[in-house]
Coordinates of C-alpha atoms and ligand atoms in Angstrom, one line a residue:
M1496 CA 134.9 84.0 64.2
T1497 CA 138.3 83.8 62.4
I1498 CA 139.5 81.7 59.8
L1499 CA 143.2 80.0 60.9
I1500 CA 145.3 78.3 58.4
Q1501 CA 147.1 75.5 59.5
A1502 CA 150.4 74.2 58.4
T1503 CA 150.6 70.4 57.5
T1504 CA 152.5 67.7 55.8
P1505 CA 151.0 64.9 53.2
F1506 CA 150.1 61.7 54.7
A1507 CA 151.1 58.5 52.3
G1508 CA 148.3 56.7 50.3
Q1509 CA 145.2 58.7 50.2
L1510 CA 144.3 57.7 47.2
P1511 CA 140.7 56.1 46.8
G1512 CA 139.6 53.0 45.7
T1513 CA 136.8 51.7 44.3
S1514 CA 134.7 53.7 45.9
G1515 CA 136.2 56.6 47.9
L1516 CA 139.2 56.6 50.4
R1517 CA 138.5 53.9 53.1
K1518 CA 141.0 52.9 56.3
K1519 CA 140.9 52.6 59.2
V1520 CA 139.1 54.7 61.8
T1521 CA 142.3 55.4 64.0
V1522 CA 143.7 56.1 60.9
F1523 CA 141.4 58.7 60.2
Q1524 CA 141.7 60.3 63.7
Q1525 CA 145.3 61.3 63.0
P1526 CA 145.2 64.8 63.4
H1527 CA 145.6 66.2 60.1
Y1528 CA 144.7 62.7 58.2
L1529 CA 141.1 64.2 56.9
E1530 CA 141.9 67.8 56.8
N1531 CA 144.0 67.0 54.2
F1532 CA 142.0 65.2 51.9
V1533 CA 139.4 67.4 51.6
Q1534 CA 141.7 70.7 51.5
A1535 CA 143.1 68.3 48.4
L1536 CA 139.1 68.0 46.7
F1537 CA 138.6 72.0 47.6
D1538 CA 141.6 72.8 46.0
V1539 CA 141.0 70.4 43.1
L1540 CA 137.5 71.8 42.4
H1541 CA 138.2 75.6 43.1
G1542 CA 141.7 75.9 42.2
D1543 CA 142.6 79.1 44.3
A1544 CA 138.8 80.8 44.2
P1545 CA 136.0 80.7 47.0
A1546 CA 133.0 78.4 46.5
A1547 CA 131.1 81.2 46.7
G1548 CA 127.1 81.1 45.7
Q1549 CA 127.5 77.1 45.7
T1550 CA 125.2 74.5 47.7
L1551 CA 127.6 71.3 49.5
V1552 CA 125.6 68.4 50.2
L1553 CA 127.5 66.4 53.7
G1554 CA 126.1 63.3 55.6
G1555 CA 127.0 59.8 56.3
D1556 CA 126.0 56.3 57.4
G1557 CA 126.4 57.3 61.0
R1558 CA 129.2 55.0 61.8
F1559 CA 131.7 56.1 64.9
H1560 CA 133.4 59.2 63.8
N1561 CA 130.4 60.5 61.4
R1562 CA 130.0 63.4 63.7
A1563 CA 132.9 64.3 64.2
A1564 CA 133.8 64.3 60.7
V1565 CA 131.0 66.3 60.1
Q1566 CA 131.7 69.1 62.1
T1567 CA 135.9 69.4 60.8
I1568 CA 134.2 69.3 57.3
L1569 CA 131.8 72.1 57.9
K1570 CA 134.2 74.7 59.3
M1571 CA 136.4 73.8 56.5
A1572 CA 133.6 74.1 53.8
A1573 CA 132.9 77.1 55.6
A1574 CA 137.0 78.9 54.8
R1575 CA 136.1 77.8 51.3
G1576 CA 133.4 80.3 51.0
Y1577 CA 131.0 77.6 50.3
G1578 CA 127.6 79.7 50.5
Q1579 CA 125.6 76.6 51.8
V1580 CA 125.6 73.2 53.1
L1581 CA 123.1 71.0 53.7
V1582 CA 123.8 68.8 56.4
G1583 CA 121.3 65.5 57.2
Q1584 CA 120.1 65.8 61.0
G1585 CA 122.5 63.5 62.8
G1586 CA 124.8 64.0 60.1
I1587 CA 123.2 61.1 58.4
L1588 CA 122.4 60.5 55.1
S1589 CA 122.3 57.0 52.7
T1590 CA 124.8 57.3 49.9
P1591 CA 121.4 57.3 47.8
A1592 CA 119.5 59.6 49.9
T1593 CA 122.6 62.1 48.6
S1594 CA 122.6 61.4 45.7
A1595 CA 118.6 63.1 45.5
V1596 CA 119.5 66.0 47.5
I1597 CA 122.3 67.1 45.3
R1598 CA 120.1 66.3 42.7
R1599 CA 116.7 67.7 43.5
R1600 CA 118.4 70.8 45.0
G1601 CA 121.1 72.3 42.4
A1602 CA 124.2 71.3 44.4
S1603 CA 127.8 71.6 42.9
G1604 CA 128.3 68.5 44.3
G1605 CA 128.3 66.8 48.1
I1606 CA 130.5 64.6 50.6
I1607 CA 129.3 60.8 51.9
L1608 CA 131.0 59.6 55.1
S1609 CA 131.1 55.6 54.5
A1610 CA 133.0 52.7 54.5
S1611 CA 129.8 51.2 53.6
H1612 CA 129.8 47.6 53.9
N1613 CA 133.3 47.2 55.7
P1614 CA 132.4 47.0 59.9
G1615 CA 132.1 49.9 62.0
G1616 CA 133.4 51.1 65.5
P1617 CA 136.3 52.8 67.4
D1618 CA 138.2 49.7 65.7
G1619 CA 136.3 49.2 62.3
D1620 CA 136.3 51.3 58.9
F1621 CA 136.3 55.0 58.2
G1622 CA 135.6 56.0 54.4
I1623 CA 134.9 60.0 52.7
K1624 CA 134.5 60.2 49.0
Y1625 CA 132.8 62.9 46.9
N1626 CA 130.0 62.9 44.7
A1627 CA 129.7 65.7 41.8
T1628 CA 126.7 67.7 40.3
N1629 CA 125.3 64.8 38.9
G1630 CA 124.9 63.6 42.3
G1631 CA 127.8 60.3 41.1
P1632 CA 130.5 59.3 42.9
A1633 CA 133.5 61.5 41.2
P1634 CA 135.4 60.1 37.9
E1635 CA 138.7 58.4 38.1
K1636 CA 140.1 62.0 36.5
L1637 CA 139.5 63.7 39.6
T1638 CA 140.0 60.9 42.5
Q1639 CA 144.0 60.9 40.8
A1640 CA 143.7 64.7 41.0
I1641 CA 142.9 64.7 44.3
Y1642 CA 145.8 62.4 45.2
E1643 CA 147.8 63.8 43.1
R1644 CA 147.5 67.3 45.6
T1645 CA 147.7 65.7 48.9
Q1646 CA 151.1 64.7 47.9
V1647 CA 151.9 68.4 48.0
L1648 CA 149.7 69.7 50.4
T1649 CA 151.3 71.9 53.0
R1650 CA 147.7 74.0 54.5
Y1651 CA 144.9 74.1 55.2
R1652 CA 141.9 76.4 56.0
L1653 CA 139.1 76.5 58.6
S1654 CA 136.6 78.7 60.4
D1655 CA 137.8 78.2 64.7
A1656 CA 133.4 78.7 64.7
P1657 CA 131.7 76.0 67.6
D1658 CA 129.7 73.2 66.4
I1659 CA 126.5 73.2 64.9
P1660 CA 124.1 71.2 66.6
L1661 CA 122.9 68.8 64.0
D1662 CA 120.0 67.1 65.7
T1663 CA 117.3 69.6 65.0
L1664 CA 116.3 70.9 62.0
G1665 CA 117.3 74.5 60.9
T1666 CA 119.4 76.6 60.3
H1667 CA 122.9 77.8 61.3
C1668 CA 125.0 80.6 59.9
M1669 CA 129.0 80.3 59.8
E1670 CA 131.3 82.5 58.3
G1671 CA 128.9 83.7 55.8
M1672 CA 128.1 80.8 55.2
A1673 CA 124.3 78.9 55.7
I1674 CA 123.7 75.8 57.4
E1675 CA 121.2 74.2 56.6
V1676 CA 120.3 70.4 58.6
I1677 CA 117.8 68.5 56.6
D1678 CA 115.4 65.9 56.8
P1679 CA 117.7 63.1 55.6
V1680 CA 114.3 61.3 54.2
A1681 CA 112.4 64.0 52.6
D1682 CA 114.0 64.5 48.9
Y1683 CA 114.9 60.1 49.2
A1684 CA 110.7 59.3 49.4
A1685 CA 109.7 62.1 47.0
V1686 CA 111.9 60.7 44.4
Q1687 CA 110.8 56.9 45.4
R1688 CA 107.0 58.2 45.2
E1689 CA 107.9 59.2 41.4
L1690 CA 108.9 56.0 40.1
F1691 CA 106.8 53.3 42.3
D1692 CA 103.2 52.3 42.3
F1693 CA 102.1 53.6 46.1
G1694 CA 99.2 52.3 45.6
A1695 CA 99.9 48.6 44.5
I1696 CA 102.2 47.9 47.1
R1697 CA 100.1 49.5 49.9
R1698 CA 97.1 47.3 48.8
L1699 CA 99.6 44.4 48.9
F1700 CA 100.9 44.5 52.3
A1701 CA 96.5 45.0 53.3
S1702 CA 96.6 41.8 51.5
G1703 CA 98.7 40.1 54.1
F1704 CA 101.6 39.6 52.1
R1705 CA 104.8 39.9 54.4
L1706 CA 108.3 41.3 53.9
R1707 CA 110.9 41.1 56.8
Y1708 CA 113.5 43.8 55.6
D1709 CA 116.9 43.6 57.7
A1710 CA 118.8 47.1 57.8
M1711 CA 121.9 45.6 59.5
W1712 CA 121.6 48.2 62.6
A1713 CA 122.7 50.6 59.5
V1714 CA 121.6 53.7 57.8
G1715 CA 118.9 52.2 55.7
G1716 CA 116.8 51.7 58.9
P1717 CA 115.2 55.3 58.9
Y1718 CA 114.2 55.1 55.1
A1719 CA 112.6 51.7 54.8
K1720 CA 110.7 52.6 58.7
S1721 CA 109.3 55.5 57.2
I1722 CA 108.7 54.5 53.6
I1723 CA 107.6 50.8 53.7
E1724 CA 105.8 50.7 57.3
G1725 CA 105.0 54.4 57.1
E1726 CA 103.6 55.1 53.8
L1727 CA 103.1 52.0 52.4
G1728 CA 101.4 50.6 55.4
A1729 CA 103.7 47.7 56.0
P1730 CA 103.1 46.1 59.8
A1731 CA 105.1 47.9 62.9
G1732 CA 108.2 45.0 63.0
T1733 CA 108.5 45.0 59.4
V1734 CA 111.7 46.2 58.8
V1735 CA 114.5 45.3 62.2
N1736 CA 117.5 45.8 62.7
A1737 CA 116.1 49.5 62.0
E1738 CA 118.0 51.6 64.7
P1739 CA 121.3 53.0 62.9
K1740 CA 124.5 52.0 65.1
E1741 CA 127.7 53.3 65.5
D1742 CA 129.3 50.1 65.2
F1743 CA 126.6 48.0 63.1
G1744 CA 125.8 46.7 66.5
G1745 CA 129.3 44.8 66.1
L1746 CA 128.0 43.0 62.9
H1747 CA 129.3 43.5 59.7
P1748 CA 126.8 45.5 57.5
D1749 CA 127.4 43.2 54.0
P1750 CA 124.0 41.7 53.0
N1751 CA 125.0 39.0 51.3
P1752 CA 124.9 35.0 53.0
A1753 CA 127.4 35.3 55.1
Y1754 CA 126.6 38.2 56.9
A1755 CA 122.9 38.3 56.4
D1756 CA 122.7 34.7 57.9
D1757 CA 120.1 36.3 60.6
L1758 CA 117.6 37.1 57.2
I1759 CA 118.2 33.9 55.0
A1760 CA 117.4 31.9 58.7
H1761 CA 114.2 33.2 58.7
L1762 CA 113.5 33.2 54.9
M1763 CA 114.6 29.6 54.9
G1764 CA 112.4 29.4 58.1
P1765 CA 108.4 27.5 58.6
D1766 CA 107.1 30.6 59.2
A1767 CA 109.2 32.4 56.4
P1768 CA 107.6 35.6 55.6
D1769 CA 107.2 35.8 50.7
M1770 CA 109.8 38.3 50.9
G1771 CA 113.1 39.3 52.3
A1772 CA 115.4 42.3 51.9
A1773 CA 118.0 43.5 53.5
S1774 CA 120.3 47.0 52.5
D1775 CA 124.0 47.3 53.9
G1776 CA 126.3 50.2 56.1
D1777 CA 125.2 53.0 53.4
A1778 CA 121.9 51.6 51.6
D1779 CA 122.9 51.7 48.5
R1780 CA 122.9 47.1 48.5
N1781 CA 120.5 45.8 48.4
M1782 CA 119.7 41.4 48.8
I1783 CA 116.3 40.2 47.7
L1784 CA 115.0 36.7 49.3
G1785 CA 111.7 34.7 48.5
R1786 CA 110.0 33.0 50.5
H1787 CA 112.5 29.7 51.2
F1788 CA 114.7 31.4 47.8
I1789 CA 117.9 33.3 47.7
V1790 CA 118.1 35.8 44.6
S1791 CA 121.3 36.1 43.0
P1792 CA 122.1 40.1 42.6
S1793 CA 123.1 39.2 38.7
D1794 CA 119.4 37.5 38.4
S1795 CA 117.9 40.0 40.1
L1796 CA 118.8 42.8 37.5
A1797 CA 117.4 40.6 34.9
V1798 CA 114.6 40.6 36.8
L1799 CA 114.3 44.2 37.0
A1800 CA 115.1 44.9 33.6
A1801 CA 113.0 42.0 32.1
H1802 CA 109.7 43.9 33.7
A1803 CA 110.0 47.4 34.4
T1804 CA 107.7 48.4 31.9
Q1805 CA 104.8 47.0 34.2
V1806 CA 106.6 50.5 36.6
P1807 CA 105.3 53.2 36.4
G1808 CA 108.8 55.6 36.2
Y1809 CA 110.4 53.2 33.7
A1810 CA 106.7 52.5 31.3
K1811 CA 108.1 54.0 28.9
G1812 CA 111.0 51.4 28.3
L1813 CA 114.2 51.1 29.4
A1814 CA 117.2 52.8 27.0
G1815 CA 120.1 50.6 27.4
V1816 CA 121.7 48.2 30.4
A1817 CA 124.5 48.2 32.0
R1818 CA 126.4 45.7 34.4
S1819 CA 130.1 45.4 35.3
M1820 CA 131.8 43.2 34.0
P1821 CA 132.2 40.3 37.0
T1822 CA 128.0 40.6 37.1
S1823 CA 127.0 37.8 35.3
T1824 CA 125.5 38.3 31.3
A1825 CA 121.7 36.8 32.7
V1826 CA 120.9 40.8 32.0
D1827 CA 122.8 40.7 28.4
R1828 CA 120.8 38.2 27.6
V1829 CA 116.8 40.1 28.4
A1830 CA 118.1 43.2 26.8
K1831 CA 119.0 40.9 23.6
A1832 CA 115.1 40.1 23.6
L1833 CA 113.9 43.6 24.6
G1834 CA 116.4 44.6 21.2
I1835 CA 118.5 46.9 23.6
A1836 CA 122.0 48.0 24.2
C1837 CA 123.7 46.4 26.9
Y1838 CA 127.0 47.7 27.9
E1839 CA 129.8 46.1 30.1
T1840 CA 131.8 49.1 32.6
P1841 CA 134.6 48.2 35.5
T1842 CA 133.5 47.3 39.0
G1843 CA 132.2 50.2 40.9
W1844 CA 129.4 52.5 40.2
K1845 CA 131.4 55.6 39.4
F1846 CA 131.8 54.3 35.5
F1847 CA 127.6 53.7 35.3
G1848 CA 127.7 57.5 35.6
N1849 CA 128.0 58.7 32.0
L1850 CA 126.4 56.3 30.5
L1851 CA 123.3 56.9 32.6
D1852 CA 124.2 61.1 32.3
A1853 CA 124.1 60.4 28.3
G1854 CA 121.3 58.5 28.4
K1855 CA 122.3 55.2 27.2
I1856 CA 120.9 53.5 30.0
T1857 CA 118.7 53.4 31.7
L1858 CA 119.0 50.8 34.8
C1859 CA 122.2 49.0 35.1
G1860 CA 123.5 46.5 38.5
E1861 CA 126.6 44.8 39.9
E1862 CA 127.2 41.5 41.0
S1863 CA 127.7 42.9 44.4
Y1864 CA 123.8 43.6 45.6
G1865 CA 124.5 46.7 43.9
T1866 CA 121.4 48.1 41.5
G1867 CA 120.0 51.5 40.7
S1868 CA 118.8 53.7 37.3
N1869 CA 118.9 56.9 36.3
H1870 CA 116.7 57.9 38.9
V1871 CA 120.0 59.0 41.5
R1872 CA 123.6 58.1 40.1
E1873 CA 124.0 55.8 42.9
K1874 CA 123.3 52.0 43.2
D1875 CA 120.0 52.6 45.7
G1876 CA 119.3 49.7 47.9
L1877 CA 115.8 49.8 48.9
W1878 CA 114.5 51.2 45.5
A1879 CA 114.8 48.0 44.6
V1880 CA 113.4 46.5 46.9
L1881 CA 110.7 48.7 46.0
F1882 CA 111.1 47.5 42.4
W1883 CA 110.5 44.1 43.5
L1884 CA 107.2 44.9 45.7
N1885 CA 105.6 46.7 42.8
L1886 CA 107.1 44.1 40.5
V1887 CA 105.4 41.6 43.2
A1888 CA 102.2 43.4 44.0
V1889 CA 101.7 44.1 39.7
T1890 CA 102.5 40.5 38.6
G1891 CA 100.8 38.2 41.2
Q1892 CA 104.0 36.6 40.9
T1893 CA 105.9 35.3 43.7
V1894 CA 109.5 36.7 44.4
E1895 CA 110.7 32.6 43.4
Q1896 CA 108.7 33.1 40.1
L1897 CA 109.8 36.1 38.9
V1898 CA 113.1 34.3 39.2
R1899 CA 112.1 31.6 37.6
G1900 CA 110.7 32.9 34.8
I1901 CA 114.0 34.6 33.7
W1902 CA 116.0 31.1 33.9
Q1903 CA 113.2 29.5 31.9
A1904 CA 113.5 32.2 29.2
H1905 CA 116.8 32.8 28.5
G1906 CA 118.8 29.4 31.1
R1907 CA 120.1 30.2 34.2
C1908 CA 123.2 31.9 34.8
V1909 CA 124.6 29.8 37.4
Y1910 CA 127.3 32.6 39.4
S1911 CA 129.1 32.8 42.7
R1912 CA 131.8 34.9 43.7
H1913 CA 134.3 33.5 46.6
D1914 CA 135.9 36.4 48.7
Y1915 CA 139.4 34.9 49.9
D1916 CA 139.9 38.3 52.6
G1917 CA 143.3 39.4 54.3
I1918 CA 145.6 38.0 52.0
A1919 CA 149.4 39.8 52.5
T1920 CA 149.4 42.7 50.0
D1921 CA 152.3 41.0 48.4
K1922 CA 151.4 37.9 48.0
A1923 CA 147.9 39.2 46.4
S1924 CA 150.4 40.6 44.1
T1925 CA 152.5 37.6 42.8
L1926 CA 149.2 35.7 42.4
M1927 CA 147.8 38.4 40.4
A1928 CA 151.1 39.2 38.2
E1929 CA 151.8 35.6 38.0
L1930 CA 148.1 35.3 36.0
R1931 CA 148.6 38.3 34.1
A1932 CA 151.8 36.7 32.6
Q1933 CA 149.9 33.4 31.3
L1934 CA 147.8 35.4 29.9
P1935 CA 149.2 35.1 26.3
T1936 CA 149.8 31.6 26.5
L1937 CA 145.8 30.4 27.9
G1938 CA 143.8 30.3 24.8
G1939 CA 143.9 27.2 23.9
Q1940 CA 144.9 25.3 26.8
T1941 CA 143.0 22.4 27.8
I1942 CA 143.2 22.4 31.8
E1943 CA 140.9 20.3 34.9
G1944 CA 139.5 19.2 31.6
Q1945 CA 138.1 22.4 29.7
T1946 CA 139.2 23.9 27.0
I1947 CA 140.0 27.9 27.5
A1948 CA 138.5 29.6 24.4
W1949 CA 140.2 33.5 25.4
A1950 CA 141.5 35.0 28.3
D1951 CA 142.7 39.0 28.8
D1952 CA 142.3 42.0 31.5
F1953 CA 139.7 43.6 31.1
S1954 CA 140.2 47.1 29.8
Y1955 CA 137.1 49.6 29.4
T1956 CA 137.3 52.6 27.3
D1957 CA 134.3 54.9 28.2
P1958 CA 131.6 55.5 25.1
V1959 CA 130.8 58.8 26.4
D1960 CA 134.5 60.7 27.3
G1961 CA 137.2 58.2 26.0
S1962 CA 138.9 57.5 28.8
V1963 CA 140.0 54.1 29.4
S1964 CA 140.6 52.5 32.3
Q1965 CA 143.2 49.1 32.2
K1966 CA 143.3 46.0 34.6
Q1967 CA 140.0 45.9 35.3
G1968 CA 140.6 42.6 35.8
V1969 CA 141.3 38.8 34.6
R1970 CA 138.8 37.2 32.2
V1971 CA 139.3 33.4 31.7
V1972 CA 137.1 32.0 29.5
L1973 CA 135.8 28.5 27.8
E1974 CA 134.7 27.8 24.5
D1975 CA 131.0 27.4 26.1
S1976 CA 131.0 31.0 27.3
S1977 CA 131.6 29.9 31.1
R1978 CA 134.5 32.0 33.0
V1979 CA 136.5 32.3 35.9
V1980 CA 137.2 36.7 36.6
F1981 CA 139.8 37.3 39.2
R1982 CA 140.1 40.9 40.3
L1983 CA 141.3 42.2 43.6
S1984 CA 139.3 44.2 45.7
G1985 CA 139.5 47.6 46.4
T1986 CA 137.1 48.6 49.0
G1987 CA 138.8 46.8 51.8
T1988 CA 141.4 48.5 54.2
E1989 CA 143.9 45.3 56.0
G1990 CA 145.7 43.5 53.4
A1991 CA 144.1 42.2 50.1
T1992 CA 141.1 40.6 48.9
L1993 CA 141.2 38.4 46.3
R1994 CA 137.9 37.9 44.6
V1995 CA 137.1 35.2 42.2
Y1996 CA 134.0 35.6 39.8
L1997 CA 132.8 32.1 38.5
E1998 CA 129.3 32.2 35.8
R1999 CA 128.1 29.2 33.9
H2000 CA 125.3 29.1 31.7
E2001 CA 122.8 26.9 32.3
P2002 CA 120.0 26.1 29.4
D2003 CA 119.2 22.7 30.4
A2004 CA 115.7 23.3 33.3
S2005 CA 116.3 19.9 34.2
R2006 CA 119.4 21.3 35.7
Q2007 CA 119.4 24.3 36.7
D2008 CA 118.4 23.3 40.6
I2009 CA 121.5 21.8 40.7
P2010 CA 123.0 23.8 43.9
A2011 CA 125.3 27.0 42.2
Q2012 CA 128.7 24.8 44.0
D2013 CA 128.2 21.8 42.7
A2014 CA 127.6 23.3 38.9
L2015 CA 130.7 25.4 39.1
A2016 CA 132.7 22.3 40.8
P2017 CA 134.9 22.1 37.3
L2018 CA 135.5 26.0 37.0
I2019 CA 136.5 26.3 40.6
A2020 CA 138.9 22.9 39.8
L2021 CA 140.3 25.1 36.9
A2022 CA 140.1 28.6 38.8
E2023 CA 142.5 27.1 41.8
A2024 CA 144.7 25.6 38.6
V2025 CA 145.4 28.5 36.6
A2026 CA 146.0 31.0 39.8
H2027 CA 146.8 28.7 42.3
I2028 CA 145.3 30.2 44.8
R2029 CA 145.7 27.8 47.7
Q2030 CA 149.6 28.1 47.7
H2031 CA 149.6 31.5 47.2
T2032 CA 147.2 32.1 49.9
G2033 CA 147.8 29.9 52.4
M2034 CA 143.8 29.1 52.8
D2035 CA 142.1 26.4 51.8
A2036 CA 138.4 27.6 51.4
P2037 CA 137.3 31.1 50.3
T2038 CA 136.3 33.3 53.6
V2039 CA 132.9 34.4 52.0
M2040 CA 130.7 32.8 48.9
T2041 CA 127.9 34.9 47.7
Ligands
LIG914 C1 132.9 46.6 46.1 C2 132.3 45.7 45.2 C3 131.6 46.8 44.0 C4 130.8 47.8 44.7 C5 132.2 48.7 46.0 C6 131.4 49.3 46.4 O1 134.4 46.8 45.3 O2 133.0 44.7 44.4 O3 130.7 46.3 42.7 O4 130.8 48.8 44.0 O5 132.4 47.2 46.6 O6 130.1 49.2 47.4 P1 135.5 46.1 45.6 O7 136.8 46.9 44.9 O8 136.0 45.6 47.4 O9 135.5 44.4 44.7 V1 129.7 49.9 48.5 O10 128.6 49.0 48.8 O11 130.7 49.0 49.1 O12 130.0 50.9 48.3
LIG915 CO1 127.6 50.7 50.1

């Protein structure tokens, strides 16, 4: 075995977005593309020194190109002198499981191969991201440094060792580096067992409670099968679409009303189960449904926060909570009632890391079907499902009753997100630039019969390290605190996606069942009047409404 030095030249655009570097598979398949990024990462982490004695965790969501990428990264880690790599069997590790393994095994960090909720297959998307020793996504300072390094790279190093067999558990050696092929579920399951009342959930299933968990042909399947059907005794067939496929069965592994339509049909049907759930490509997102009832992700976070002390792992109470800025203020209202702090961060899980590490918060979440806690440093899809199961088991309330309890106590934060996908990048930039240009004069104006109190471009100062993140979304807020938020997606790979977030608080119980799109109609009209979405995008309606 020899370590080869390969000459290379920089690729443009290797800048990680909201959650890692995501590009088309065909982009990642270009010679040197993945290697350049990994070399830049190693250079930033270790300078010229070898990573001697350090442990790297490696795995992905099993999408097309996962296996090839794992083999390449093993050879590069060996050339960099890592002491050990822990790789998931079959190259598989869900995003929250990677975080759990990094933390439990004291690893120096981990590489996650995933484009998460984006479609897969040879024509789909691929992605890579680095998580640090706390188990969480690299902060912006690090991703920026990696990007800068990719722009000046002239060579990378890798071993010419043969591929490692990934499908059986075992230990291998490459250039003196140990490679352990680990069970992808074990560490993750151990973490969940410490948090939840498995006995209570087991009794719930034994009493006939019916769950339908749709793993969307993605990496959540093996985890849900093992824990929900295996340990918790739910009947076989509770977890559907459970086998991870390289192309997610040609579907979009994104649990929302548009792409989890099959699950919604089951929960809305005549013989609906008591609860429905789904997770995304890398199993960090979750969708929760009751019988004939859809739970908004923002409400889900509020329910978990309000009832957390009924779950063993959070029995001592919450230090605080956090939500991404566009997420509804439902959790803020719960936090206020509990007398705990609530932080507002930019979109993307990396912004929760410092708050969790510093012990300022225990729970956090995003409107994009992401919820999590200090048990790992990623959002965690199955964790949220177990949390809900535990609450249903110990409160005796249905999913719908739990959500209505929040509405009753705090009013309903009526909420929707409208996505406009595949906009030409220049058109999306123009739309945002024109919006930003109006910011100084929007406050005080009455548009579509609604008076704007203030408008700004969200800027965040991290309360732990003082780092500042600017231009995180344009907010237009009315006098009654209703709001519209506009931002461009940082996870897409084709053109631009405009996200329009709409929120209105409804304290009147008799009006809380008005369908969200109807209740939000005035705000939708305001969004159009302010941003001229139709004119800029040429689209009459959003691609996806959640
Ligand atoms: C989206 C969501 C964001 C989430 C991110 C990663 O980002 O809005 O809340 O953290 O995806 O989720 P963006 O920049 O496209 O709006 V995942 O499950 O794709 O890792
Ligand atoms: Co995901």
